[in-house]
Amino acid sequence: MKQCYLTVAACLFAFIGNAANDGPRDQSRSMDVRYVRAQQHQPNEAIQANLRQADVWQSFLQKHGAWYVVYDENNQMPHRAFGQPIPVPVPGDPREKAMYFIQHELQGFHIPVADLEFLEFHSSGKYHYVNFRQRYKGLPVRNSRLTLKMTLDGRVVMFGLDVFNHISMPVVPSVSKDASISSATEGIQRSIESTEVSPDLEILPVPGDGSYSFHLVYNTTVHARNEDDASVPAIYDVLVDANTGKLLSRKDRVRQYAHMNDKGDNTPSPYSTVTVQGEVSVTSPHDAAQMLPMPYVEIGGVNADVNGVATLPSDPASATVNLKGPYAVVYVGASGTTGYSYNATGLTTGSNTVDLTSNIITEAISGYYHTNIIHDYMRTKFTSFTDMDTQLPVRVQRTDGNCNAFYDGASINFYVTGNNCYALSMLGDVVYHEYGHGINDNYYQSKGSFFANGAMNEGYADVWAIGVTELPYIGKGTYQDDAAALFRCYAPECEPKVYPKDLIGEVHADGEIIAGAWYDVALNFGSVQDMMDLFSATFNGLATGPDGTEGDVYTEILIDALQEDDDNGDITDGTPRALDIVNAFARHGITLLSNATLLHTDLTSATPATPITITADITFTYAWAFQNAYCWYTVNESSTLKSVALTNSGGSTYTGQIPAQPDGSLVRYYVGLEDIYNKIAAVQPVGADKAVFPNIPYFVTVGFTKQQYEDFDDFSGNWVVGASDDNATTGLWTIDIPIPSYADLDGDGNPDVGDPDALVQVDDDYTPASGAIACAFTGNANSSSDAIGTNDVDGGKTSIISPVWDLTGMTNPLFTWRRWYVNGPVGGANPGNDWWQAFISTDDGNTWTKIEETNAQDRSWRRFAFRVRDYVTPSAQVKLKFVASDSLHPNQGLNLDGGSIVEAALDDIELWEAGNYPLGKEEQELIRYKVFPNPATTEVGVDFELQRPEPVRVTLMNNLGQEVYSHDFGSMSTGAHHVTVPTDDLAPGMYMLLFEAGNIRKGEKVTLMK
């Protein structure tokens, strides 16, 4: 069964099910349309270098020294420039200083100063921020922003010139507003409730290949409902070209409304006092509710204080309690104005306690309580921000759906218990998340900006929830039958989402990258609140960007964080907590080199006894942050990762040499960059450096000669589809000519046929240029215009098994193949959690040995290689088996089971032979080595046999690379040994066990279960 993420921008959950229950699935498709199409934008260093060498930037450098810049290549203006502080030698306020800087230091960039409109000025504890936007012929230019950041003593440390000096267009529309509405609603497969066209036209710059096109646009708001599920609202912000009528942009996003303000009179004459309380579901409906005071609740016409205590203006015998206060009002249902109230009787002079528990449902009490908690928490971080000091409607017990919650810009909304889900108003972190959307948007709008990036909005909403709970997960306890199931996990034992590998174009999933980075900052600081102080401070930088620019946005956030942590206005000389911040962001692939471009064509073979030359083309956005380029490699079955420096050999070319290897060797390698903080970035292949289930590296075969091959062009070759334990219901392996499938990147409701960036199912075999036409793959749809998921792998695993290969008489046989594997395309749910596996059998398929296993998507014809003798003894009855699955990996304990989009393909299986079988050093010196049990519970054992006495050390590391156990066993004698590693006190998850005996070093992944 397929599932696609719900794309209401303010909606919390795209349900992914759990191990105990398949759970609800959203079947809707995105109606969003993006005008930024590139999912993983990378700067073109040739263009960047030319722009940096231009006279205007060189003149700036000559005058101001160490400054760094990344250009917007389409308007050829600095998108972000920062460096050593530049004094502004004029008196005046920050706005005046900013204008002087623009006119005297930036005049070479031909800024359209006359078009600049001052937006706002604000200060943090460290910097002044001055922001302008551009108007063209009086019309606002979307996404335009000229920003300057200055130290409090008036020195400029950063500027960005996202303005346009070459707009030339008429501003009189050719298409009427009424005519634009049909374009605005085009492709919306929902019930349209209303449309509204703004009376003001705007200019929309659309990036292209080296330039912007400018469009006069209508801004239309479309209110809609899902025809299949009326519980899912949508409020689309739509841009339609006012001259052509073309739909340019549509985003289901937060829309702001003016909030009510009903604070009441809190200065009555002292008479009787009342404490109002009620039972609250604090963290999970599975836990016992707690009796807690109702902050600011209205009773007898006045509002209580933060502790739920109100002083009534007289001595009434009764008083009405309304579940509302200055910051929240609870309503019943989707659009009702009826709230929750209770008439408390028996009040007397003095102190009274009113318990709402028996008269108002826990769903309503909890929603009210948590809304006030997150409001007050937010005000501890934004002490002067008052735009959320309004009475926000909290709509509970909505009967038009279940299993979800959302914020629509006017209210936060929670459905009734149903379909195995509790009402989410009873989960505090869900309430905090939804309210967090309002914090994000209102704060940015208070500074004249918009929180434009959907992934950042979702991730930041999670961070606000974490700030209150100090817990690294969201949605734990949602399911009635599984108290442990959760939606998003940021704990160390959970596999991190990493840029760019895990960027899939879905806002909830992509938001986990930046939210995870912030939580890891908290771990490194040793304090969630210290992290939240830095997190909230970075809001002043107003980092954002259209959907599709996450790489740029996340790097800007890192720079903002470092500048907020800085103590002298110059991040290039380090900041007090730089390592903590950089390490946390780097764990999620966000580094100062994140947007560096590393191009490498893999080397597939080499000559024995000859150095292996590795060449890469490397370009940088922030060249000052670059420290080294490396090739990391292993030989044969050695797990010792060695490195070779790649040095500049001219221009952007970097070269290094892997030492010569003997005939019959197999070299695995990947290349990457190291920044000034020793963090690895821009790795190729992407994900090959992961500690757990990495992407496959590049393979170099040394001295091998091809013996046999299978290219599937006979459409059979006696391959067998299906194994006895297969259980997939669709997408079974077949051998044929593939029909490609495509994701819907632009959100118009149709696959983007022919767009290589949207390709999901492979469009051709590996070697079409040679006249080959067929390959093995997991099911064809009827047409390339069918939706993704049409006949992909569903409901389990599917296998394809080779004919017998007779390897008798071969000295050193080796297999290679090309494979295509997708498990997380744009529009697919549960990304990156399904498995590609390969096996070998030497007894005609009766028993199998695993050769390859990964959940790393690689949307290309990637090459894998292995030496047979490294795994099994060759025989006359060798078979290969390849498995693609739509299922949970066994025994991992992840709550991520459920339907995904899975497509796999296989081609060009080749058998090679070399003249000898060289053993790796580990194989020569370590006769026997075994780690068991795996998975483990209370302990892990290691059996090994030494050829000579060696000092032995065993280390266990978690997913963060932190040592959780280490023990030196001292010098151990020749012969067999057994040591144990206690694990009963460790959390479940994936670990790396490192065994060292003298020069011998082996690493093995170990799964701990409870």
mmCIF file of C-alpha atoms in Angstrom, residues 389-713:
data_model
loop_
_atom_site.group_PDB
_atom_site.id
_atom_site.type_symbol
_atom_site.label_atom_id
_atom_site.label_comp_id
_atom_site.label_asym_id
_atom_site.label_seq_id
_atom_site.Cartn_x
_atom_site.Cartn_y
_atom_site.Cartn_z
ATOM 1 C CA ASP A 389 -0.060 37.567 23.149
ATOM 2 C CA THR A 390 -3.468 37.044 21.612
ATOM 3 C CA GLN A 391 -6.312 34.666 22.265
ATOM 4 C CA LEU A 392 -5.580 31.757 19.934
ATOM 5 C CA PRO A 393 -8.522 29.426 19.184
ATOM 6 C CA VAL A 394 -7.811 25.830 20.181
ATOM 7 C CA ARG A 395 -10.275 23.610 18.356
ATOM 8 C CA VAL A 396 -10.616 20.177 19.932
ATOM 9 C CA GLN A 397 -12.859 17.178 19.350
ATOM 10 C CA ARG A 398 -13.135 17.823 15.638
ATOM 11 C CA THR A 399 -15.309 15.019 14.309
ATOM 12 C CA ASP A 400 -14.427 15.548 10.657
ATOM 13 C CA GLY A 401 -11.317 13.354 10.895
ATOM 14 C CA ASN A 402 -8.899 11.608 13.206
ATOM 15 C CA CYS A 403 -5.213 10.876 13.708
ATOM 16 C CA ASN A 404 -3.991 14.360 12.942
ATOM 17 C CA ALA A 405 -3.536 17.948 14.060
ATOM 18 C CA PHE A 406 -2.803 21.172 12.231
ATOM 19 C CA TYR A 407 -2.307 24.932 12.491
ATOM 20 C CA ASP A 408 -4.003 27.005 9.821
ATOM 21 C CA GLY A 409 -2.792 30.460 10.764
ATOM 22 C CA ALA A 410 -5.959 31.208 12.725
ATOM 23 C CA SER A 411 -6.180 28.278 15.140
ATOM 24 C CA ILE A 412 -4.651 24.999 16.220
ATOM 25 C CA ASN A 413 -6.848 21.966 15.582
ATOM 26 C CA PHE A 414 -7.142 18.465 17.034
ATOM 27 C CA TYR A 415 -9.420 15.597 16.044
ATOM 28 C CA VAL A 416 -11.346 13.204 18.272
ATOM 29 C CA THR A 417 -9.960 9.847 19.319
ATOM 30 C CA GLY A 418 -10.465 7.324 16.542
ATOM 31 C CA ASN A 419 -8.891 4.875 14.113
ATOM 32 C CA ASN A 420 -6.517 3.634 16.830
ATOM 33 C CA CYS A 421 -5.242 7.177 17.524
ATOM 34 C CA TYR A 422 -5.801 9.244 20.626
ATOM 35 C CA ALA A 423 -6.929 12.834 20.286
ATOM 36 C CA LEU A 424 -3.630 14.625 19.754
ATOM 37 C CA SER A 425 -4.592 17.510 22.049
ATOM 38 C CA MET A 426 -3.620 15.045 24.792
ATOM 39 C CA LEU A 427 -0.013 14.957 23.585
ATOM 40 C CA GLY A 428 1.816 17.995 24.868
ATOM 41 C CA ASP A 429 4.556 17.906 22.223
ATOM 42 C CA VAL A 430 1.968 17.870 19.437
ATOM 43 C CA VAL A 431 0.322 20.998 20.859
ATOM 44 C CA TYR A 432 3.744 22.647 21.188
ATOM 45 C CA HIS A 433 4.607 21.708 17.600
ATOM 46 C CA GLU A 434 1.419 23.223 16.197
ATOM 47 C CA TYR A 435 1.833 26.387 18.254
ATOM 48 C CA GLY A 436 5.453 26.473 17.103
ATOM 49 C CA HIS A 437 4.257 27.115 13.545
ATOM 50 C CA GLY A 438 2.606 30.273 14.820
ATOM 51 C CA ILE A 439 5.785 31.358 16.618
ATOM 52 C CA ASN A 440 7.841 30.857 13.476
ATOM 53 C CA ASP A 441 5.543 32.781 11.178
ATOM 54 C CA ASN A 442 4.538 35.594 13.508
ATOM 55 C CA TYR A 443 8.102 36.320 14.610
ATOM 56 C CA TYR A 444 9.373 36.560 11.044
ATOM 57 C CA GLN A 445 6.405 38.672 10.010
ATOM 58 C CA SER A 446 7.035 40.996 12.939
ATOM 59 C CA LYS A 447 10.435 41.646 11.312
ATOM 60 C CA GLY A 448 8.977 42.262 7.865
ATOM 61 C CA SER A 449 9.853 38.799 6.545
ATOM 62 C CA PHE A 450 8.110 35.478 5.940
ATOM 63 C CA PHE A 451 8.983 31.985 7.145
ATOM 64 C CA ALA A 452 8.961 30.759 3.580
ATOM 65 C CA ASN A 453 10.677 27.368 3.773
ATOM 66 C CA GLY A 454 8.317 24.505 4.577
ATOM 67 C CA ALA A 455 10.972 22.028 5.727
ATOM 68 C CA MET A 456 12.509 24.601 8.047
ATOM 69 C CA ASN A 457 9.044 25.431 9.405
ATOM 70 C CA GLU A 458 8.319 21.789 10.246
ATOM 71 C CA GLY A 459 11.748 21.216 11.749
ATOM 72 C CA TYR A 460 11.612 24.383 13.821
ATOM 73 C CA ALA A 461 8.139 23.475 15.116
ATOM 74 C CA ASP A 462 9.671 20.233 16.399
ATOM 75 C CA VAL A 463 12.479 22.194 18.070
ATOM 76 C CA TRP A 464 9.972 24.345 19.964
ATOM 77 C CA ALA A 465 8.340 21.154 21.248
ATOM 78 C CA ILE A 466 11.706 19.747 22.299
ATOM 79 C CA GLY A 467 12.465 23.003 24.092
ATOM 80 C CA VAL A 468 9.487 22.469 26.396
ATOM 81 C CA THR A 469 9.667 18.707 26.894
ATOM 82 C CA GLU A 470 13.462 18.329 26.668
ATOM 83 C CA LEU A 471 12.682 14.950 25.053
ATOM 84 C CA PRO A 472 14.116 13.875 21.682
ATOM 85 C CA TYR A 473 10.925 12.657 20.033
ATOM 86 C CA ILE A 474 7.570 13.846 18.748
ATOM 87 C CA GLY A 475 4.231 12.061 18.966
ATOM 88 C CA LYS A 476 5.093 9.225 21.339
ATOM 89 C CA GLY A 477 1.898 7.613 22.619
ATOM 90 C CA THR A 478 -0.365 8.534 19.723
ATOM 91 C CA TYR A 479 -1.496 4.969 19.071
ATOM 92 C CA GLN A 480 -3.943 3.354 21.463
ATOM 93 C CA ASP A 481 -2.395 -0.091 21.053
ATOM 94 C CA ASP A 482 1.277 0.910 21.211
ATOM 95 C CA ALA A 483 2.554 3.273 23.887
ATOM 96 C CA ALA A 484 6.093 3.229 22.477
ATOM 97 C CA ALA A 485 5.264 4.152 18.874
ATOM 98 C CA LEU A 486 6.354 7.631 17.833
ATOM 99 C CA PHE A 487 6.599 9.781 14.739
ATOM 100 C CA ARG A 488 9.954 11.486 14.767
ATOM 101 C CA CYS A 489 12.987 10.556 16.821
ATOM 102 C CA TYR A 490 16.080 12.669 17.367
ATOM 103 C CA ALA A 491 17.716 10.549 20.059
ATOM 104 C CA PRO A 492 21.292 9.332 19.508
ATOM 105 C CA GLU A 493 20.115 5.779 18.953
ATOM 106 C CA CYS A 494 17.898 6.865 16.044
ATOM 107 C CA GLU A 495 19.513 7.138 12.657
ATOM 108 C CA PRO A 496 19.982 10.821 11.796
ATOM 109 C CA LYS A 497 18.529 12.446 8.699
ATOM 110 C CA VAL A 498 21.445 13.778 6.653
ATOM 111 C CA TYR A 499 21.752 16.418 3.924
ATOM 112 C CA PRO A 500 21.735 15.878 0.991
ATOM 113 C CA LYS A 501 21.149 12.116 1.071
ATOM 114 C CA ASP A 502 17.868 12.303 2.973
ATOM 115 C CA LEU A 503 16.479 15.407 1.296
ATOM 116 C CA ILE A 504 13.435 14.101 -0.568
ATOM 117 C CA GLY A 505 11.310 17.194 -1.194
ATOM 118 C CA GLU A 506 8.716 16.500 1.533
ATOM 119 C CA VAL A 507 8.646 19.148 4.245
ATOM 120 C CA HIS A 508 8.157 16.922 7.306
ATOM 121 C CA ALA A 509 10.944 14.537 6.341
ATOM 122 C CA ASP A 510 13.308 17.284 5.183
ATOM 123 C CA GLY A 511 12.620 19.213 8.377
ATOM 124 C CA GLU A 512 14.068 16.353 10.415
ATOM 125 C CA ILE A 513 17.502 17.290 9.070
ATOM 126 C CA ILE A 514 17.567 20.752 10.657
ATOM 127 C CA ALA A 515 15.618 19.731 13.787
ATOM 128 C CA GLY A 516 18.076 16.899 14.364
ATOM 129 C CA ALA A 517 20.981 19.310 14.029
ATOM 130 C CA TRP A 518 19.552 21.552 16.736
ATOM 131 C CA TYR A 519 18.882 18.640 19.088
ATOM 132 C CA ASP A 520 22.458 17.459 18.658
ATOM 133 C CA VAL A 521 23.593 20.973 19.582
ATOM 134 C CA ALA A 522 21.682 20.448 22.837
ATOM 135 C CA LEU A 523 23.469 17.140 23.415
ATOM 136 C CA ASN A 524 26.853 18.746 22.778
ATOM 137 C CA PHE A 525 26.053 21.714 25.024
ATOM 138 C CA GLY A 526 24.757 19.361 27.703
ATOM 139 C CA SER A 527 21.630 21.512 27.985
ATOM 140 C CA VAL A 528 18.446 21.805 25.943
ATOM 141 C CA GLN A 529 17.853 25.307 27.280
ATOM 142 C CA ASP A 530 21.315 26.520 26.294
ATOM 143 C CA MET A 531 20.575 25.231 22.819
ATOM 144 C CA MET A 532 17.181 26.967 22.804
ATOM 145 C CA ASP A 533 18.811 30.259 23.757
ATOM 146 C CA LEU A 534 21.062 29.993 20.709
ATOM 147 C CA PHE A 535 18.219 28.663 18.544
ATOM 148 C CA SER A 536 15.936 31.592 19.361
ATOM 149 C CA ALA A 537 18.791 34.081 18.889
ATOM 150 C CA THR A 538 19.313 32.878 15.306
ATOM 151 C CA PHE A 539 15.759 33.956 14.444
ATOM 152 C CA ASN A 540 17.149 37.469 14.186
ATOM 153 C CA GLY A 541 19.051 36.430 11.072
ATOM 154 C CA LEU A 542 15.705 35.681 9.346
ATOM 155 C CA ALA A 543 17.237 32.810 7.369
ATOM 156 C CA THR A 544 14.724 31.333 4.954
ATOM 157 C CA GLY A 545 14.178 30.604 1.282
ATOM 158 C CA PRO A 546 11.653 29.034 -1.090
ATOM 159 C CA ASP A 547 11.015 25.309 -0.873
ATOM 160 C CA GLY A 548 13.781 23.593 -2.802
ATOM 161 C CA THR A 549 16.603 25.743 -1.393
ATOM 162 C CA GLU A 550 17.154 23.771 1.834
ATOM 163 C CA GLY A 551 20.878 23.353 1.237
ATOM 164 C CA ASP A 552 21.396 27.122 1.148
ATOM 165 C CA VAL A 553 18.990 27.772 4.020
ATOM 166 C CA TYR A 554 20.515 25.180 6.372
ATOM 167 C CA THR A 555 24.030 26.500 5.747
ATOM 168 C CA GLU A 556 22.829 30.047 6.475
ATOM 169 C CA ILE A 557 21.380 28.797 9.765
ATOM 170 C CA LEU A 558 24.763 27.314 10.686
ATOM 171 C CA ILE A 559 26.476 30.621 9.918
ATOM 172 C CA ASP A 560 23.857 32.516 11.949
ATOM 173 C CA ALA A 561 24.406 30.118 14.866
ATOM 174 C CA LEU A 562 28.172 30.611 14.761
ATOM 175 C CA GLN A 563 27.800 34.379 14.575
ATOM 176 C CA GLU A 564 25.400 34.397 17.529
ATOM 177 C CA ASP A 565 27.907 32.279 19.465
ATOM 178 C CA ASP A 566 30.808 34.533 18.475
ATOM 179 C CA ASP A 567 32.472 36.911 20.920
ATOM 180 C CA ASN A 568 34.307 39.306 18.592
ATOM 181 C CA GLY A 569 32.193 39.666 15.441
ATOM 182 C CA ASP A 570 34.477 37.456 13.324
ATOM 183 C CA ILE A 571 33.523 33.788 13.037
ATOM 184 C CA THR A 572 36.504 33.021 10.827
ATOM 185 C CA ASP A 573 38.797 32.955 13.885
ATOM 186 C CA GLY A 574 36.527 30.558 15.771
ATOM 187 C CA THR A 575 33.758 30.979 18.336
ATOM 188 C CA PRO A 576 33.559 29.803 21.967
ATOM 189 C CA ARG A 577 31.361 26.766 21.229
ATOM 190 C CA ALA A 578 32.142 26.333 17.539
ATOM 191 C CA LEU A 579 33.085 22.661 17.824
ATOM 192 C CA ASP A 580 29.850 21.795 19.643
ATOM 193 C CA ILE A 581 27.783 23.601 17.018
ATOM 194 C CA VAL A 582 29.735 22.454 13.978
ATOM 195 C CA ASN A 583 29.847 18.822 15.106
ATOM 196 C CA ALA A 584 26.093 18.774 15.683
ATOM 197 C CA PHE A 585 25.242 20.236 12.292
ATOM 198 C CA ALA A 586 27.853 18.063 10.569
ATOM 199 C CA ARG A 587 26.159 14.913 11.878
ATOM 200 C CA HIS A 588 23.285 15.927 9.622
ATOM 201 C CA GLY A 589 25.450 16.841 6.644
ATOM 202 C CA ILE A 590 25.253 20.584 7.233
ATOM 203 C CA THR A 591 28.758 21.999 7.189
ATOM 204 C CA LEU A 592 30.469 25.099 5.898
ATOM 205 C CA LEU A 593 31.317 22.834 2.964
ATOM 206 C CA SER A 594 27.773 21.513 2.512
ATOM 207 C CA ASN A 595 27.392 23.363 -0.747
ATOM 208 C CA ALA A 596 30.850 22.560 -2.024
ATOM 209 C CA THR A 597 30.829 20.735 -5.358
ATOM 210 C CA LEU A 598 32.842 17.527 -5.593
ATOM 211 C CA LEU A 599 32.814 15.798 -8.973
ATOM 212 C CA HIS A 600 34.484 12.429 -9.367
ATOM 213 C CA THR A 601 34.282 9.748 -12.043
ATOM 214 C CA ASP A 602 34.816 6.408 -10.375
ATOM 215 C CA LEU A 603 37.771 4.262 -11.350
ATOM 216 C CA THR A 604 36.713 0.652 -11.945
ATOM 217 C CA SER A 605 39.981 -1.190 -12.627
ATOM 218 C CA ALA A 606 43.719 -0.824 -12.133
ATOM 219 C CA THR A 607 46.957 -2.504 -13.183
ATOM 220 C CA PRO A 608 48.748 -4.644 -10.556
ATOM 221 C CA ALA A 609 51.811 -3.122 -8.882
ATOM 222 C CA THR A 610 50.915 0.344 -10.196
ATOM 223 C CA PRO A 611 49.725 3.261 -8.015
ATOM 224 C CA ILE A 612 46.020 3.986 -8.431
ATOM 225 C CA THR A 613 45.462 7.642 -9.310
ATOM 226 C CA ILE A 614 42.281 9.265 -7.976
ATOM 227 C CA THR A 615 41.200 12.606 -9.442
ATOM 228 C CA ALA A 616 38.380 14.912 -8.356
ATOM 229 C CA ASP A 617 37.115 18.328 -9.385
ATOM 230 C CA ILE A 618 36.434 20.349 -6.231
ATOM 231 C CA THR A 619 34.951 23.818 -5.866
ATOM 232 C CA PHE A 620 33.949 25.730 -2.739
ATOM 233 C CA THR A 621 31.422 28.271 -1.602
ATOM 234 C CA TYR A 622 33.330 29.200 1.569
ATOM 235 C CA ALA A 623 36.916 28.499 0.564
ATOM 236 C CA TRP A 624 38.234 29.634 3.941
ATOM 237 C CA ALA A 625 36.432 26.711 5.603
ATOM 238 C CA PHE A 626 38.185 24.073 3.493
ATOM 239 C CA GLN A 627 41.076 22.191 5.073
ATOM 240 C CA ASN A 628 41.728 18.957 3.162
ATOM 241 C CA ALA A 629 40.418 16.652 0.456
ATOM 242 C CA TYR A 630 40.842 12.930 0.916
ATOM 243 C CA CYS A 631 40.306 9.560 -0.648
ATOM 244 C CA TRP A 632 39.491 6.970 2.023
ATOM 245 C CA TYR A 633 39.996 3.331 1.057
ATOM 246 C CA THR A 634 40.188 -0.260 2.259
ATOM 247 C CA VAL A 635 41.759 -3.265 0.518
ATOM 248 C CA ASN A 636 40.158 -6.697 0.267
ATOM 249 C CA GLU A 637 38.387 -7.572 3.511
ATOM 250 C CA SER A 638 40.362 -5.200 5.695
ATOM 251 C CA SER A 639 38.160 -2.908 7.772
ATOM 252 C CA THR A 640 41.033 -0.516 8.401
ATOM 253 C CA LEU A 641 40.113 2.711 6.682
ATOM 254 C CA LYS A 642 43.162 4.441 5.262
ATOM 255 C CA SER A 643 43.343 7.884 3.716
ATOM 256 C CA VAL A 644 45.200 9.506 0.854
ATOM 257 C CA ALA A 645 45.321 13.299 0.619
ATOM 258 C CA LEU A 646 44.111 14.805 -2.626
ATOM 259 C CA THR A 647 46.224 17.842 -3.437
ATOM 260 C CA ASN A 648 45.583 20.641 -5.886
ATOM 261 C CA SER A 649 47.156 19.902 -9.250
ATOM 262 C CA GLY A 650 45.890 23.010 -11.004
ATOM 263 C CA GLY A 651 42.627 24.928 -11.141
ATOM 264 C CA SER A 652 39.907 22.981 -9.361
ATOM 265 C CA THR A 653 41.559 19.579 -9.946
ATOM 266 C CA TYR A 654 42.751 17.553 -6.959
ATOM 267 C CA THR A 655 44.756 14.348 -7.293
ATOM 268 C CA GLY A 656 46.097 11.602 -5.046
ATOM 269 C CA GLN A 657 47.357 8.032 -5.320
ATOM 270 C CA ILE A 658 46.290 4.852 -3.582
ATOM 271 C CA PRO A 659 49.429 2.699 -3.182
ATOM 272 C CA ALA A 660 50.015 -0.050 -5.748
ATOM 273 C CA GLN A 661 48.180 -3.289 -5.009
ATOM 274 C CA PRO A 662 48.974 -6.873 -6.082
ATOM 275 C CA ASP A 663 47.103 -8.820 -8.733
ATOM 276 C CA GLY A 664 43.743 -10.029 -7.447
ATOM 277 C CA SER A 665 43.095 -7.173 -5.010
ATOM 278 C CA LEU A 666 39.800 -5.360 -4.555
ATOM 279 C CA VAL A 667 39.937 -1.724 -3.427
ATOM 280 C CA ARG A 668 36.927 0.089 -1.987
ATOM 281 C CA TYR A 669 37.062 3.866 -1.740
ATOM 282 C CA TYR A 670 35.155 7.119 -1.461
ATOM 283 C CA VAL A 671 36.220 10.760 -1.648
ATOM 284 C CA GLY A 672 35.266 13.743 0.451
ATOM 285 C CA LEU A 673 36.233 17.085 1.932
ATOM 286 C CA GLU A 674 37.308 17.995 5.448
ATOM 287 C CA ASP A 675 36.621 21.451 6.885
ATOM 288 C CA ILE A 676 38.612 23.491 9.389
ATOM 289 C CA TYR A 677 36.767 21.717 12.203
ATOM 290 C CA ASN A 678 37.824 18.303 10.844
ATOM 291 C CA LYS A 679 34.260 17.504 9.745
ATOM 292 C CA ILE A 680 33.654 15.510 6.586
ATOM 293 C CA ALA A 681 31.390 16.946 3.885
ATOM 294 C CA ALA A 682 30.520 16.574 0.204
ATOM 295 C CA VAL A 683 31.230 12.842 0.247
ATOM 296 C CA GLN A 684 30.961 10.873 -2.998
ATOM 297 C CA PRO A 685 29.219 8.469 -3.190
ATOM 298 C CA VAL A 686 26.757 10.272 -0.920
ATOM 299 C CA GLY A 687 26.349 8.340 2.334
ATOM 300 C CA ALA A 688 29.381 6.091 1.802
ATOM 301 C CA ASP A 689 30.911 7.417 5.040
ATOM 302 C CA LYS A 690 27.950 6.540 7.255
ATOM 303 C CA ALA A 691 28.793 4.434 10.293
ATOM 304 C CA VAL A 692 25.625 2.340 9.992
ATOM 305 C CA PHE A 693 24.323 0.881 6.707
ATOM 306 C CA PRO A 694 26.364 3.164 4.461
ATOM 307 C CA ASN A 695 25.896 3.586 0.757
ATOM 308 C CA ILE A 696 28.219 1.353 -1.247
ATOM 309 C CA PRO A 697 31.600 2.906 -2.094
ATOM 310 C CA TYR A 698 33.454 2.828 -5.395
ATOM 311 C CA PHE A 699 35.236 -0.427 -6.316
ATOM 312 C CA VAL A 700 38.552 -0.866 -8.118
ATOM 313 C CA THR A 701 39.458 -4.350 -9.329
ATOM 314 C CA VAL A 702 43.190 -4.944 -9.691
ATOM 315 C CA GLY A 703 44.321 -7.362 -12.419
ATOM 316 C CA PHE A 704 41.016 -9.098 -13.078
ATOM 317 C CA THR A 705 39.860 -10.418 -16.464
ATOM 318 C CA LYS A 706 36.208 -10.814 -17.414
ATOM 319 C CA GLN A 707 35.065 -14.423 -17.855
ATOM 320 C CA GLN A 708 31.267 -14.381 -18.180
ATOM 321 C CA TYR A 709 28.492 -11.812 -18.092
ATOM 322 C CA GLU A 710 24.726 -11.442 -18.019
ATOM 323 C CA ASP A 711 23.097 -8.381 -19.614
ATOM 324 C CA PHE A 712 19.511 -9.805 -19.705
ATOM 325 C CA ASP A 713 19.119 -9.099 -23.397
#
